[in-house]
Amino acid sequence: MTPVLAVKNLVKIYRTAGAPVPAVRGVDLEVEQGEFVAVMGPSGSGKSTLVHVMAGLDSRTDGEIWLAGERVDTLGEAAWAVKRRKHIGFVFQFFNLVANMTVADNVELPALLAGQSARQARERRDYLLGELGLTAQADSPPGRLSGGEQQRVALARALANQPTLLLADEPTGNLDSGNTRDVLRLLKAVHGNGQSIVLVTHDARVATMADRVLTLCDGQITDDGRIKGRGGGVSDVVRLRG
Amino acid sequence: MRLQLLALLAKEPAHGYELKQALEQTFGNAYPSPNIGQIYVTLGRLEKDGLVRGVDVEQSNRPNKKVYHLTAAGLDTLAIWADEPTEGPRVRDEFFMKLVLAPMTGMADRMALITRQRRHYLALMQDLNQLLAATDRGNRYAILLIEGAMLHLQADLEWLDRCQEELL
């Protein structure tokens, strides 16, 4: 089956005033339909840059990005934006909700931008707000909500267009343990419905919910494996790169 | 296990099996279930050291059971234990010894050691996650014990990252 996402020899180098800073240094990765992949690694290892570049939120320096079997990194910005709306949902660490719109409008916006009818967009919005327990907050501005609630709104927004792939960058990084538990429970439920997910986290508790854990160090994948607990602690080797 | 048993006996006299049950109920599933034989051996040693006193209690149509009481010397030992700080962070980490020394033997390379250890910790974390989900929210001691183990594992994983950054 075609992977929902494939990157080949992906490179990202930041060119600032000083010397060029390589953040991602030749990453190869395929994410299969329905897979839940966690990306771990120390601060500065490039894990956040990697998902931003994969989502097209930041440009790549070199390499290829394939979304649902189609190469997107060679598309123009407008054409890629269309693909992105259709295929990618993104959850940020700091929510990134539009402050002067209601919760309901935040969730509805991506569907309208993607060209769905107002009725379809509204139905999808109502369904998501219900599923994520946010119906009562629909008419509030996001700023009135707690951090955990705002992240649930961000998750609803990311799912508005039924994306092929959900990307999340430290979605629990700014939440207390109770809200972390809520967001994780929802991600698990979404994954249970067949949603493919790539999630960046430094929190091993969060990472072990995934089917597969990648370790990034200094812009390169140094391990890629499935976690199998329950006593034995043995995990089968998928690939091991030095 | 000596001091755990003394502490339980300070509350009320008990026989070996009751002590095993008390430990299991207090600390929950994450706590490695104590072996009953080991409890009897420890009680025997405590008795020899004069910290507990065993009293045979006759039972109708069953063998006698021995009920243990804390002695005055046992109480003193407990008081010292309660007053002392407990062992702090370890500087004698088994994995770290291996990481430093094994490559010198030519039998292992550091990247493989770190990767294997990371996977092992992640698998343990997954086990703890499942244990936490299966633990009654009302058992605060058991919940805290598991959460403590998880925080230690998170620190171990971050330390592995540091080792990988510095040594490879």
PDB file of N, CA, C and O in Angstrom, chain A residues 40-42 181 202-205 208 213 215 217 222-225 227-231 233 235-237 240, chain B residues 111-112 115 118-127 129-130 132 137 147 150 153-154 157-158 161 164-165:
ATOM      1  N   MET A  40      11.060  10.997  19.065  1.00  0.00           N
ATOM      2  CA  MET A  40      11.703  11.467  20.290  1.00  0.00           C
ATOM      3  C   MET A  40      13.106  11.963  19.980  1.00  0.00           C
ATOM      4  O   MET A  40      13.608  11.781  18.885  1.00  0.00           O
ATOM      5  N   GLY A  41      13.740  12.541  20.982  1.00  0.00           N
ATOM      6  CA  GLY A  41      15.108  13.025  20.802  1.00  0.00           C
ATOM      7  C   GLY A  41      15.317  14.236  21.677  1.00  0.00           C
ATOM      8  O   GLY A  41      14.359  14.903  22.055  1.00  0.00           O
ATOM      9  N   PRO A  42      16.565  14.546  21.989  1.00  0.00           N
ATOM     10  CA  PRO A  42      16.841  15.689  22.866  1.00  0.00           C
ATOM     11  C   PRO A  42      16.460  17.024  22.225  1.00  0.00           C
ATOM     12  O   PRO A  42      16.228  17.088  21.017  1.00  0.00           O
ATOM     13  N   ARG A 181      -3.471  13.856  30.101  1.00  0.00           N
ATOM     14  CA  ARG A 181      -4.204  12.593  30.042  1.00  0.00           C
ATOM     15  C   ARG A 181      -5.401  12.707  29.104  1.00  0.00           C
ATOM     16  O   ARG A 181      -5.649  11.816  28.286  1.00  0.00           O
ATOM     17  N   HIS A 202       8.993  14.821  23.883  1.00  0.00           N
ATOM     18  CA  HIS A 202      10.168  14.433  24.655  1.00  0.00           C
ATOM     19  C   HIS A 202       9.730  13.543  25.822  1.00  0.00           C
ATOM     20  O   HIS A 202      10.536  13.064  26.585  1.00  0.00           O
ATOM     21  N   ASP A 203       8.406  13.347  25.941  1.00  0.00           N
ATOM     22  CA  ASP A 203       7.840  12.640  27.081  1.00  0.00           C
ATOM     23  C   ASP A 203       7.638  11.161  26.723  1.00  0.00           C
ATOM     24  O   ASP A 203       6.811  10.828  25.885  1.00  0.00           O
ATOM     25  N   ALA A 204       8.386  10.288  27.384  1.00  0.00           N
ATOM     26  CA  ALA A 204       8.353   8.870  27.037  1.00  0.00           C
ATOM     27  C   ALA A 204       6.983   8.246  27.297  1.00  0.00           C
ATOM     28  O   ALA A 204       6.570   7.318  26.609  1.00  0.00           O
ATOM     29  N   ARG A 205       6.262   8.783  28.293  1.00  0.00           N
ATOM     30  CA  ARG A 205       4.920   8.264  28.561  1.00  0.00           C
ATOM     31  C   ARG A 205       4.018   8.472  27.370  1.00  0.00           C
ATOM     32  O   ARG A 205       3.202   7.631  27.023  1.00  0.00           O
ATOM     33  N   THR A 208       5.132   6.158  24.305  1.00  0.00           N
ATOM     34  CA  THR A 208       4.844   4.718  24.340  1.00  0.00           C
ATOM     35  C   THR A 208       3.388   4.401  23.995  1.00  0.00           C
ATOM     36  O   THR A 208       3.015   3.234  23.964  1.00  0.00           O
ATOM     37  N   VAL A 213       8.439   4.062  17.562  1.00  0.00           N
ATOM     38  CA  VAL A 213       9.136   5.222  18.112  1.00  0.00           C
ATOM     39  C   VAL A 213      10.432   5.467  17.328  1.00  0.00           C
ATOM     40  O   VAL A 213      11.257   4.570  17.176  1.00  0.00           O
ATOM     41  N   THR A 215      13.949   7.728  17.108  1.00  0.00           N
ATOM     42  CA  THR A 215      14.822   8.581  17.901  1.00  0.00           C
ATOM     43  C   THR A 215      15.662   9.413  16.953  1.00  0.00           C
ATOM     44  O   THR A 215      16.300   8.892  16.042  1.00  0.00           O
ATOM     45  N   CYS A 217      18.713  12.230  16.606  1.00  0.00           N
ATOM     46  CA  CYS A 217      19.833  12.837  17.309  1.00  0.00           C
ATOM     47  C   CYS A 217      20.623  13.630  16.281  1.00  0.00           C
ATOM     48  O   CYS A 217      20.962  13.093  15.215  1.00  0.00           O
ATOM     49  N   THR A 222      18.407   7.843  14.555  1.00  0.00           N
ATOM     50  CA  THR A 222      19.383   6.866  15.042  1.00  0.00           C
ATOM     51  C   THR A 222      18.713   5.572  15.498  1.00  0.00           C
ATOM     52  O   THR A 222      19.379   4.579  15.730  1.00  0.00           O
ATOM     53  N   ASP A 223      17.393   5.587  15.638  1.00  0.00           N
ATOM     54  CA  ASP A 223      16.696   4.333  15.932  1.00  0.00           C
ATOM     55  C   ASP A 223      15.260   4.443  15.467  1.00  0.00           C
ATOM     56  O   ASP A 223      14.692   5.534  15.426  1.00  0.00           O
ATOM     57  N   ASP A 224      14.702   3.310  15.098  1.00  0.00           N
ATOM     58  CA  ASP A 224      13.350   3.248  14.559  1.00  0.00           C
ATOM     59  C   ASP A 224      12.824   1.873  14.919  1.00  0.00           C
ATOM     60  O   ASP A 224      13.242   0.881  14.348  1.00  0.00           O
ATOM     61  N   GLY A 225      11.958   1.799  15.925  1.00  0.00           N
ATOM     62  CA  GLY A 225      11.532   0.466  16.353  1.00  0.00           C
ATOM     63  C   GLY A 225      10.147   0.447  16.946  1.00  0.00           C
ATOM     64  O   GLY A 225       9.559   1.486  17.224  1.00  0.00           O
ATOM     65  N   ILE A 227       7.750  -0.719  20.071  1.00  0.00           N
ATOM     66  CA  ILE A 227       7.905  -0.952  21.503  1.00  0.00           C
ATOM     67  C   ILE A 227       6.981  -2.088  21.915  1.00  0.00           C
ATOM     68  O   ILE A 227       5.794  -2.049  21.664  1.00  0.00           O
ATOM     69  N   LYS A 228       7.562  -3.096  22.532  1.00  0.00           N
ATOM     70  CA  LYS A 228       6.741  -4.189  23.059  1.00  0.00           C
ATOM     71  C   LYS A 228       7.087  -4.419  24.502  1.00  0.00           C
ATOM     72  O   LYS A 228       8.122  -4.952  24.831  1.00  0.00           O
ATOM     73  N   GLY A 229       6.213  -3.975  25.372  1.00  0.00           N
ATOM     74  CA  GLY A 229       6.451  -4.126  26.797  1.00  0.00           C
ATOM     75  C   GLY A 229       6.003  -5.478  27.302  1.00  0.00           C
ATOM     76  O   GLY A 229       6.216  -6.500  26.675  1.00  0.00           O
ATOM     77  N   ARG A 230       5.338  -5.488  28.442  1.00  0.00           N
ATOM     78  CA  ARG A 230       4.840  -6.690  29.099  1.00  0.00           C
ATOM     79  C   ARG A 230       5.937  -7.664  29.444  1.00  0.00           C
ATOM     80  O   ARG A 230       6.126  -8.680  28.791  1.00  0.00           O
ATOM     81  N   GLY A 231       6.673  -7.298  30.478  1.00  0.00           N
ATOM     82  CA  GLY A 231       7.632  -8.240  31.019  1.00  0.00           C
ATOM     83  C   GLY A 231       8.902  -8.358  30.211  1.00  0.00           C
ATOM     84  O   GLY A 231       9.944  -7.887  30.624  1.00  0.00           O
ATOM     85  N   GLY A 233      10.143  -6.950  27.530  1.00  0.00           N
ATOM     86  CA  GLY A 233      10.850  -5.738  27.149  1.00  0.00           C
ATOM     87  C   GLY A 233      11.626  -5.897  25.855  1.00  0.00           C
ATOM     88  O   GLY A 233      12.512  -5.123  25.544  1.00  0.00           O
ATOM     89  N   SER A 235      11.927  -5.739  21.866  1.00  0.00           N
ATOM     90  CA  SER A 235      11.254  -5.114  20.743  1.00  0.00           C
ATOM     91  C   SER A 235      11.954  -5.554  19.472  1.00  0.00           C
ATOM     92  O   SER A 235      13.167  -5.628  19.427  1.00  0.00           O
ATOM     93  N   ASP A 236      11.147  -5.864  18.459  1.00  0.00           N
ATOM     94  CA  ASP A 236      11.801  -6.333  17.237  1.00  0.00           C
ATOM     95  C   ASP A 236      12.395  -5.163  16.474  1.00  0.00           C
ATOM     96  O   ASP A 236      11.836  -4.072  16.443  1.00  0.00           O
ATOM     97  N   VAL A 237      13.518  -5.412  15.883  1.00  0.00           N
ATOM     98  CA  VAL A 237      14.243  -4.356  15.190  1.00  0.00           C
ATOM     99  C   VAL A 237      13.613  -4.123  13.828  1.00  0.00           C
ATOM    100  O   VAL A 237      13.453  -5.040  13.044  1.00  0.00           O
ATOM    101  N   LEU A 240      17.856  -0.177  11.967  1.00  0.00           N
ATOM    102  CA  LEU A 240      18.800   0.436  12.889  1.00  0.00           C
ATOM    103  C   LEU A 240      19.848   1.161  12.072  1.00  0.00           C
ATOM    104  O   LEU A 240      20.503   0.581  11.221  1.00  0.00           O
TER     105      LEU A 240
ATOM    106  N   MET B 111      26.782   2.696  20.387  1.00  0.00           N
ATOM    107  CA  MET B 111      25.493   3.007  19.769  1.00  0.00           C
ATOM    108  C   MET B 111      24.520   1.859  20.007  1.00  0.00           C
ATOM    109  O   MET B 111      23.353   2.081  20.353  1.00  0.00           O
ATOM    110  N   ALA B 112      24.983   0.624  19.837  1.00  0.00           N
ATOM    111  CA  ALA B 112      24.105  -0.533  20.033  1.00  0.00           C
ATOM    112  C   ALA B 112      23.669  -0.633  21.496  1.00  0.00           C
ATOM    113  O   ALA B 112      22.511  -0.928  21.789  1.00  0.00           O
ATOM    114  N   THR B 115      21.022   2.137  22.132  1.00  0.00           N
ATOM    115  CA  THR B 115      19.761   1.831  21.464  1.00  0.00           C
ATOM    116  C   THR B 115      19.007   0.720  22.182  1.00  0.00           C
ATOM    117  O   THR B 115      17.803   0.820  22.407  1.00  0.00           O
ATOM    118  N   ARG B 118      17.628   2.071  25.438  1.00  0.00           N
ATOM    119  CA  ARG B 118      16.499   2.985  25.242  1.00  0.00           C
ATOM    120  C   ARG B 118      15.222   2.195  24.979  1.00  0.00           C
ATOM    121  O   ARG B 118      14.169   2.472  25.549  1.00  0.00           O
ATOM    122  N   ARG B 119      15.335   1.185  24.123  1.00  0.00           N
ATOM    123  CA  ARG B 119      14.160   0.359  23.839  1.00  0.00           C
ATOM    124  C   ARG B 119      13.670  -0.362  25.084  1.00  0.00           C
ATOM    125  O   ARG B 119      12.461  -0.519  25.296  1.00  0.00           O
ATOM    126  N   HIS B 120      14.612  -0.798  25.896  1.00  0.00           N
ATOM    127  CA  HIS B 120      14.253  -1.480  27.137  1.00  0.00           C
ATOM    128  C   HIS B 120      13.493  -0.527  28.060  1.00  0.00           C
ATOM    129  O   HIS B 120      12.440  -0.871  28.611  1.00  0.00           O
ATOM    130  N   TYR B 121      13.985   0.697  28.208  1.00  0.00           N
ATOM    131  CA  TYR B 121      13.305   1.682  29.056  1.00  0.00           C
ATOM    132  C   TYR B 121      11.915   2.011  28.509  1.00  0.00           C
ATOM    133  O   TYR B 121      10.955   2.161  29.255  1.00  0.00           O
ATOM    134  N   LEU B 122      11.814   2.157  27.178  1.00  0.00           N
ATOM    135  CA  LEU B 122      10.514   2.470  26.582  1.00  0.00           C
ATOM    136  C   LEU B 122       9.522   1.328  26.811  1.00  0.00           C
ATOM    137  O   LEU B 122       8.350   1.557  27.085  1.00  0.00           O
ATOM    138  N   ALA B 123      10.024   0.091  26.717  1.00  0.00           N
ATOM    139  CA  ALA B 123       9.155  -1.056  26.978  1.00  0.00           C
ATOM    140  C   ALA B 123       8.701  -1.062  28.441  1.00  0.00           C
ATOM    141  O   ALA B 123       7.542  -1.326  28.748  1.00  0.00           O
ATOM    142  N   LEU B 124       9.622  -0.710  29.352  1.00  0.00           N
ATOM    143  CA  LEU B 124       9.243  -0.615  30.768  1.00  0.00           C
ATOM    144  C   LEU B 124       8.207   0.476  30.975  1.00  0.00           C
ATOM    145  O   LEU B 124       7.256   0.324  31.745  1.00  0.00           O
ATOM    146  N   MET B 125       8.392   1.598  30.271  1.00  0.00           N
ATOM    147  CA  MET B 125       7.448   2.702  30.383  1.00  0.00           C
ATOM    148  C   MET B 125       6.063   2.252  29.921  1.00  0.00           C
ATOM    149  O   MET B 125       5.048   2.590  30.531  1.00  0.00           O
ATOM    150  N   GLN B 126       6.036   1.488  28.847  1.00  0.00           N
ATOM    151  CA  GLN B 126       4.756   1.001  28.352  1.00  0.00           C
ATOM    152  C   GLN B 126       4.084   0.086  29.392  1.00  0.00           C
ATOM    153  O   GLN B 126       2.880   0.194  29.640  1.00  0.00           O
ATOM    154  N   ASP B 127       4.877  -0.770  30.015  1.00  0.00           N
ATOM    155  CA  ASP B 127       4.348  -1.644  31.073  1.00  0.00           C
ATOM    156  C   ASP B 127       3.757  -0.812  32.214  1.00  0.00           C
ATOM    157  O   ASP B 127       2.677  -1.100  32.712  1.00  0.00           O
ATOM    158  N   ASN B 129       2.673   2.251  32.098  1.00  0.00           N
ATOM    159  CA  ASN B 129       1.451   2.897  31.612  1.00  0.00           C
ATOM    160  C   ASN B 129       0.249   1.982  31.761  1.00  0.00           C
ATOM    161  O   ASN B 129      -0.812   2.397  32.222  1.00  0.00           O
ATOM    162  N   GLN B 130       0.442   0.716  31.376  1.00  0.00           N
ATOM    163  CA  GLN B 130      -0.659  -0.247  31.472  1.00  0.00           C
ATOM    164  C   GLN B 130      -0.997  -0.537  32.931  1.00  0.00           C
ATOM    165  O   GLN B 130      -2.161  -0.648  33.305  1.00  0.00           O
ATOM    166  N   LEU B 132      -0.572   1.486  35.417  1.00  0.00           N
ATOM    167  CA  LEU B 132      -1.233   2.677  35.960  1.00  0.00           C
ATOM    168  C   LEU B 132      -2.711   2.673  35.573  1.00  0.00           C
ATOM    169  O   LEU B 132      -3.585   2.952  36.394  1.00  0.00           O
ATOM    170  N   ARG B 137      -7.786   4.105  41.153  1.00  0.00           N
ATOM    171  CA  ARG B 137      -7.404   5.505  41.413  1.00  0.00           C
ATOM    172  C   ARG B 137      -7.406   5.816  42.910  1.00  0.00           C
ATOM    173  O   ARG B 137      -6.788   6.773  43.359  1.00  0.00           O
ATOM    174  N   GLU B 147       3.960   6.409  39.400  1.00  0.00           N
ATOM    175  CA  GLU B 147       4.345   7.710  38.835  1.00  0.00           C
ATOM    176  C   GLU B 147       5.821   8.011  39.113  1.00  0.00           C
ATOM    177  O   GLU B 147       6.527   8.554  38.269  1.00  0.00           O
ATOM    178  N   MET B 150       7.907   6.142  36.744  1.00  0.00           N
ATOM    179  CA  MET B 150       7.855   6.744  35.406  1.00  0.00           C
ATOM    180  C   MET B 150       8.759   7.978  35.316  1.00  0.00           C
ATOM    181  O   MET B 150       9.434   8.176  34.301  1.00  0.00           O
ATOM    182  N   LEU B 153      12.265   6.832  35.012  1.00  0.00           N
ATOM    183  CA  LEU B 153      12.535   6.323  33.660  1.00  0.00           C
ATOM    184  C   LEU B 153      12.726   7.464  32.665  1.00  0.00           C
ATOM    185  O   LEU B 153      13.596   7.407  31.795  1.00  0.00           O
ATOM    186  N   GLN B 154      11.877   8.507  32.802  1.00  0.00           N
ATOM    187  CA  GLN B 154      12.015   9.665  31.914  1.00  0.00           C
ATOM    188  C   GLN B 154      13.413  10.280  32.075  1.00  0.00           C
ATOM    189  O   GLN B 154      14.073  10.614  31.094  1.00  0.00           O
ATOM    190  N   LEU B 157      15.976   8.108  30.423  1.00  0.00           N
ATOM    191  CA  LEU B 157      15.959   8.271  28.966  1.00  0.00           C
ATOM    192  C   LEU B 157      16.660   9.562  28.551  1.00  0.00           C
ATOM    193  O   LEU B 157      17.385   9.594  27.560  1.00  0.00           O
ATOM    194  N   GLU B 158      16.436  10.624  29.321  1.00  0.00           N
ATOM    195  CA  GLU B 158      17.097  11.891  28.986  1.00  0.00           C
ATOM    196  C   GLU B 158      18.603  11.781  29.199  1.00  0.00           C
ATOM    197  O   GLU B 158      19.405  12.350  28.455  1.00  0.00           O
ATOM    198  N   ASP B 161      20.061  10.157  26.194  1.00  0.00           N
ATOM    199  CA  ASP B 161      20.240  11.156  25.128  1.00  0.00           C
ATOM    200  C   ASP B 161      21.550  11.919  25.335  1.00  0.00           C
ATOM    201  O   ASP B 161      22.302  12.155  24.386  1.00  0.00           O
ATOM    202  N   GLN B 164      24.438   9.798  24.448  1.00  0.00           N
ATOM    203  CA  GLN B 164      24.567   9.673  23.003  1.00  0.00           C
ATOM    204  C   GLN B 164      25.178  10.942  22.400  1.00  0.00           C
ATOM    205  O   GLN B 164      26.051  10.866  21.536  1.00  0.00           O
ATOM    206  N   GLU B 165      24.737  12.087  22.877  1.00  0.00           N
ATOM    207  CA  GLU B 165      25.272  13.356  22.349  1.00  0.00           C
ATOM    208  C   GLU B 165      26.762  13.511  22.667  1.00  0.00           C
ATOM    209  O   GLU B 165      27.533  14.007  21.862  1.00  0.00           O
TER     210      GLU B 165
END
